[in-house]
Coordinates of C-alpha atoms in Angstrom, one line a residue:
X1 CA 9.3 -13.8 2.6
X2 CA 9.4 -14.6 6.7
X3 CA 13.1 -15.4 6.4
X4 CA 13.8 -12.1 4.6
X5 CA 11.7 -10.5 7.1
X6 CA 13.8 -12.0 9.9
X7 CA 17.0 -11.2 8.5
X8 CA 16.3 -7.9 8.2
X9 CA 14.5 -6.8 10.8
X10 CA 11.9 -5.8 8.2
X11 CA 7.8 -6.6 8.2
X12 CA 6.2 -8.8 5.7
X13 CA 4.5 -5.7 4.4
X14 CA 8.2 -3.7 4.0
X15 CA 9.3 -6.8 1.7
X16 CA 6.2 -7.2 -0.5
X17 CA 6.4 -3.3 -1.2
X18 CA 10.3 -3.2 -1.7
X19 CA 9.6 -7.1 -4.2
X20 CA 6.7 -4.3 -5.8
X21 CA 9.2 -1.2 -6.4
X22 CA 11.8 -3.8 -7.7
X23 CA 8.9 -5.0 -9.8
X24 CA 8.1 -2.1 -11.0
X25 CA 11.6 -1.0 -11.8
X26 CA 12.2 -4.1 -13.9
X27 CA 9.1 -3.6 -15.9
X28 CA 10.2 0.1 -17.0
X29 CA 13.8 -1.7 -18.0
X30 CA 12.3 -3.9 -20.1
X31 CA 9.1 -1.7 -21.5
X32 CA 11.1 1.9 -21.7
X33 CA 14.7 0.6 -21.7
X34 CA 15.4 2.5 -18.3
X35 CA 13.6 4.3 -15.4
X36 CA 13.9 8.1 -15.6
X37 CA 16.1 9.9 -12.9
X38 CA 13.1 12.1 -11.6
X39 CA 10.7 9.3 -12.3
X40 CA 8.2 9.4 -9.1
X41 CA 5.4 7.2 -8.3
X42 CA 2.6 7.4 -5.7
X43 CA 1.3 4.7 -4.5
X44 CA -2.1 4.7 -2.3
X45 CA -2.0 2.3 0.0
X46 CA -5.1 0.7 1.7
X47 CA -4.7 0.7 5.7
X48 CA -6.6 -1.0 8.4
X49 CA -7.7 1.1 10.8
X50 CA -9.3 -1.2 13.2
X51 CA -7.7 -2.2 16.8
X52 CA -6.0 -5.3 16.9
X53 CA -8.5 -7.0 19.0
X54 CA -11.0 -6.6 15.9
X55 CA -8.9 -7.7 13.5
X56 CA -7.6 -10.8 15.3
X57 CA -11.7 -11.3 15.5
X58 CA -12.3 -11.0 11.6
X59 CA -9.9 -14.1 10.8
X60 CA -10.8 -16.0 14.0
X61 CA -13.5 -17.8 14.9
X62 CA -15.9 -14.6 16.5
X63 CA -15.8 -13.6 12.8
X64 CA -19.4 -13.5 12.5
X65 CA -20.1 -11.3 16.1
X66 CA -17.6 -8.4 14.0
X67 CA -19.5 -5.6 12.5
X68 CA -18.7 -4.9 8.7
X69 CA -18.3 -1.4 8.3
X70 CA -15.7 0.2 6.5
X71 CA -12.6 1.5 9.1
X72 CA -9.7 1.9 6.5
X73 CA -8.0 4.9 5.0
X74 CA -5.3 5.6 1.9
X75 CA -1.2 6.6 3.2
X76 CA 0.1 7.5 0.3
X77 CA 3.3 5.7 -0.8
X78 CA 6.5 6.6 -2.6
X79 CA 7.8 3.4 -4.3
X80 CA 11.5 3.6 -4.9
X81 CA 12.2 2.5 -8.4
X82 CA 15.3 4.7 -8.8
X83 CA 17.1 3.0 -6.1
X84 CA 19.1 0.5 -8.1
X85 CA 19.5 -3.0 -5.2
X86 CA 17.1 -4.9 -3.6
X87 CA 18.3 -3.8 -0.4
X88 CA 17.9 0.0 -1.2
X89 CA 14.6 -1.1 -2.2
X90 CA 13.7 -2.7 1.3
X91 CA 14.9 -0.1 3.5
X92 CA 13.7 2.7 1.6
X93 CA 10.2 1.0 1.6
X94 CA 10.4 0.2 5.3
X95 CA 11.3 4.0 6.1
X96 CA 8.1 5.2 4.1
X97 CA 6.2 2.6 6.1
X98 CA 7.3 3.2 9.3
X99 CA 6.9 7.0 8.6
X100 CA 3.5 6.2 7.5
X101 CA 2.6 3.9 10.2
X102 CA 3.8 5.8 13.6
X103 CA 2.9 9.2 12.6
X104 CA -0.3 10.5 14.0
X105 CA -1.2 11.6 10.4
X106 CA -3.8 8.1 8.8
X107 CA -5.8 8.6 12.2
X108 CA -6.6 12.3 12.1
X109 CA -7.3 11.8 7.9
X110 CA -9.6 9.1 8.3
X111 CA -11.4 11.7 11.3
X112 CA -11.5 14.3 9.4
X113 CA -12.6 12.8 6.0
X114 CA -15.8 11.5 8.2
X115 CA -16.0 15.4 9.5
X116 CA -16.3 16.6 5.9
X117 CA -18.5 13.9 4.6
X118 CA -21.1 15.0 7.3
X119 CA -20.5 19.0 6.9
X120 CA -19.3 19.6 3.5
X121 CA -21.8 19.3 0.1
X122 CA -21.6 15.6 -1.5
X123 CA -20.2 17.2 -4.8
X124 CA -17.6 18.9 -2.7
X125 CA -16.1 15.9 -1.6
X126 CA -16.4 14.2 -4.6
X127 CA -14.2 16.9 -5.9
X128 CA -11.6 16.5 -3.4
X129 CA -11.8 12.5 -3.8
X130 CA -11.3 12.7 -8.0
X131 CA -8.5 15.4 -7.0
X132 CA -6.7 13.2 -4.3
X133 CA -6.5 10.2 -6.5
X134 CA -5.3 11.8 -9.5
X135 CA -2.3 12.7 -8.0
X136 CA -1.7 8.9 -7.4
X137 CA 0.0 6.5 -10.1
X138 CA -1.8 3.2 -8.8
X139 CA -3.3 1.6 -5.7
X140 CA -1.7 -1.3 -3.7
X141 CA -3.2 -3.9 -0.7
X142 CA -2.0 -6.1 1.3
X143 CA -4.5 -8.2 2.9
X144 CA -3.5 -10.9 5.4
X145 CA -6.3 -14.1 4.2
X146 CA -7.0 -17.0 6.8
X147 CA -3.8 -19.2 7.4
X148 CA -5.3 -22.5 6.7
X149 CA -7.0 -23.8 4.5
X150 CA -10.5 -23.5 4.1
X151 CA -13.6 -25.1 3.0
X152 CA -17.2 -24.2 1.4
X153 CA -19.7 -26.5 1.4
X154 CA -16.9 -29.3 1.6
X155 CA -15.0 -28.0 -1.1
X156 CA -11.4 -27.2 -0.8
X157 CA -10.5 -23.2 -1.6
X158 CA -7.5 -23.6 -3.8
X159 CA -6.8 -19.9 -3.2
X160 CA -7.9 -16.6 -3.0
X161 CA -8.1 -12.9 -5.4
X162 CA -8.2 -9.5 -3.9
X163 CA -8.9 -6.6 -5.5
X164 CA -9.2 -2.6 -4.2
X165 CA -11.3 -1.1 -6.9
X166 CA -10.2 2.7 -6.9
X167 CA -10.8 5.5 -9.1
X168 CA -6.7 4.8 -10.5
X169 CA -5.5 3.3 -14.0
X170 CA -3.7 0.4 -12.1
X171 CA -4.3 -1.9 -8.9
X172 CA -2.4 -4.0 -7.0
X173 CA -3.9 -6.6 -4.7
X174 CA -1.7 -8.8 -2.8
X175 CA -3.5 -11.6 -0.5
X176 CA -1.9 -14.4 1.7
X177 CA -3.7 -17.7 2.4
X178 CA -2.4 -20.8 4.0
X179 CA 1.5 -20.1 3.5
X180 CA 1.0 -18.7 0.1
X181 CA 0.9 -15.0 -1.4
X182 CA -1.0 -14.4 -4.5
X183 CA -0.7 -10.6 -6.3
X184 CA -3.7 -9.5 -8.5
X185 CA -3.1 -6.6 -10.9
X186 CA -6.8 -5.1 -12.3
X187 CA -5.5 -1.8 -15.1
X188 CA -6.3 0.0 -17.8
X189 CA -4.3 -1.4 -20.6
X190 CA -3.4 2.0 -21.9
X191 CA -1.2 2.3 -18.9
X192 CA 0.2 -1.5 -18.4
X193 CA -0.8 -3.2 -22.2
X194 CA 1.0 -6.3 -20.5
X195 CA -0.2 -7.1 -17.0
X196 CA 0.6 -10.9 -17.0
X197 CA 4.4 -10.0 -18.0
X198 CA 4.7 -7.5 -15.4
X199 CA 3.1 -10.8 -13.0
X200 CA 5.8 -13.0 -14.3
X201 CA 8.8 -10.6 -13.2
X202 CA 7.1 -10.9 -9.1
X203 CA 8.9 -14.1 -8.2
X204 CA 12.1 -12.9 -10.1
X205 CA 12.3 -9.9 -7.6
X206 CA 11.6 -12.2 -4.7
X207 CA 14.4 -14.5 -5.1
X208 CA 16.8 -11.1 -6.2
X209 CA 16.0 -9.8 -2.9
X210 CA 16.7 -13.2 -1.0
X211 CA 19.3 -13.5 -2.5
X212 CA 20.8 -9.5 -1.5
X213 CA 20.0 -10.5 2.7
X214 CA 22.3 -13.2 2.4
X215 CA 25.0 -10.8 3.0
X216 CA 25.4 -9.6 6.6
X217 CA 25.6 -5.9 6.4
X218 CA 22.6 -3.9 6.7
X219 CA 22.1 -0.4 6.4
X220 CA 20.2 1.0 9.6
X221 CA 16.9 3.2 9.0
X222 CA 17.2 6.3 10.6
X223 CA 14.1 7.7 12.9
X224 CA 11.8 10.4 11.3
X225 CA 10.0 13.1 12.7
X226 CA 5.6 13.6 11.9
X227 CA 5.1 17.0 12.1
X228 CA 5.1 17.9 8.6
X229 CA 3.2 14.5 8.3
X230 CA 0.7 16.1 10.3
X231 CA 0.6 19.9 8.4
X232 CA -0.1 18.0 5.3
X233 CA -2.9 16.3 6.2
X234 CA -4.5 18.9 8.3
X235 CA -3.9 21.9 5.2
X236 CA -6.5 20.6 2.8
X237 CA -9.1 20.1 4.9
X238 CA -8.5 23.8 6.8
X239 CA -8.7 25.3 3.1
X240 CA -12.2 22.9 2.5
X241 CA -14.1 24.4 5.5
X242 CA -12.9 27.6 5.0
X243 CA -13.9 28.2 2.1
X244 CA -17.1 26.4 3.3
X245 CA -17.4 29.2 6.0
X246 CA -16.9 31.5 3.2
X247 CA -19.3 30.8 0.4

């Protein structure tokens, strides 16, 4: 993953979501025979919205002087599956990321939803919640684990499971710890009957991938603009507390 990453000029984050489209991809080969030309799925992605200091805190030894609150927020995701190479795959993923991750957009959501949870009736945000996630195909996280091993009560951790429980069919946890990568899928098996296949076909879009960067010319991801980032976020909750205002 780190020598894709450095060949590319990608994160570690761009290749585990561009290794997830890929994934995705190959399992609607193999379960539907091909992947539809307008086929679109949204992924919510788990952010961390702490500063750096704090989260260079949580996995170092000042651990236990870090409060445990919650401070993340959803960015909703469009996975690529109907962009046929690996490399396609990786720099479509790292546009939507970097879209994502410099616009203004996660910070003033995550403000806002707090706003609304304080002014707006419990069963009016509930609403909004069921609302926001059923327009979402599954959930995904990537959560960078201690880079060592570790121990409890002398006993060696073999390795680590991370889940994201939302309200989704299908959830994607994906957790590092010492060296290693582990993805956990948690779904309803009405919408993926075969999880452990679709786990089977991760490490087969790995080497796929590492095996497109060997070649030397890379497409360059252009620069995006927020400001319709921005309008999005900020239109729902201008409807919510107007028609708070109003009723």
């Amino acid at each position: 993953v780190k020598e894709i990453k450095n060949l590319t000029g990608c994160t570690v984050n761009d290749v585990l979501f561009a290794c997830l489209a890929g994934l995705l991809r190959s399992y609607l080969i193999e379960t539907e025979g091909r992947v539809a030309p307008n086929m679109k799925i949204h992924t919510n992605c788990l952010i961390n919205m702490r500063s750096n200091e704090e989260t260079q805190a949580l996995l170092g030894k000042d651990a236990a002087d870090v409060a445990l609150d919650n401070k993340f927020n959803f960015l909703p995701i469009r996975m690529p599956v109907n962009s046929t190479t690996p490399l396609q795959r990786l720099y479509a993923c790292k546009r939507e990321l970097d879209e994502k991750k410099h616009s203004p957009a996660p910070l003033i959501a995550m403000k806002l939803s707090i706003l609304a949870f304080i002014m707006l009736p419990r069963n009016v945000v509930m609403q909004c919640m069921y609302q926001a996630f059923d327009r979402v195909t599954t959930m995904l996280s990537n959560v960078p684990g201690p880079r060592d091993e570790k121990f409890i009560c002398g006993i060696k951790v073999n390795s680590m499971t991370f889940f994201s429980p939302g309200l989704v069919a299908s959830n994607f946890g994906l957790i590092s710890y010492n060296n290693k990568i582990t993805l956990s899928i948690l779904s309803d098996e009405k919408v993926l009957p075969e999880p452990q296949k679709f786990a089977e076909l991760f490490p087969k879009e790995l080497d796929k991938l590492y095996e497109a960067v060997q070649q030397t010319d890379f497409e360059k991801p252009r620069k995006q603009e927020y400001y319709i980032d921005v309008l999005v976020v900020l239109a729902p909750f201008a409807i919510l507390f107007f028609l708070r205002y109003l009723f």
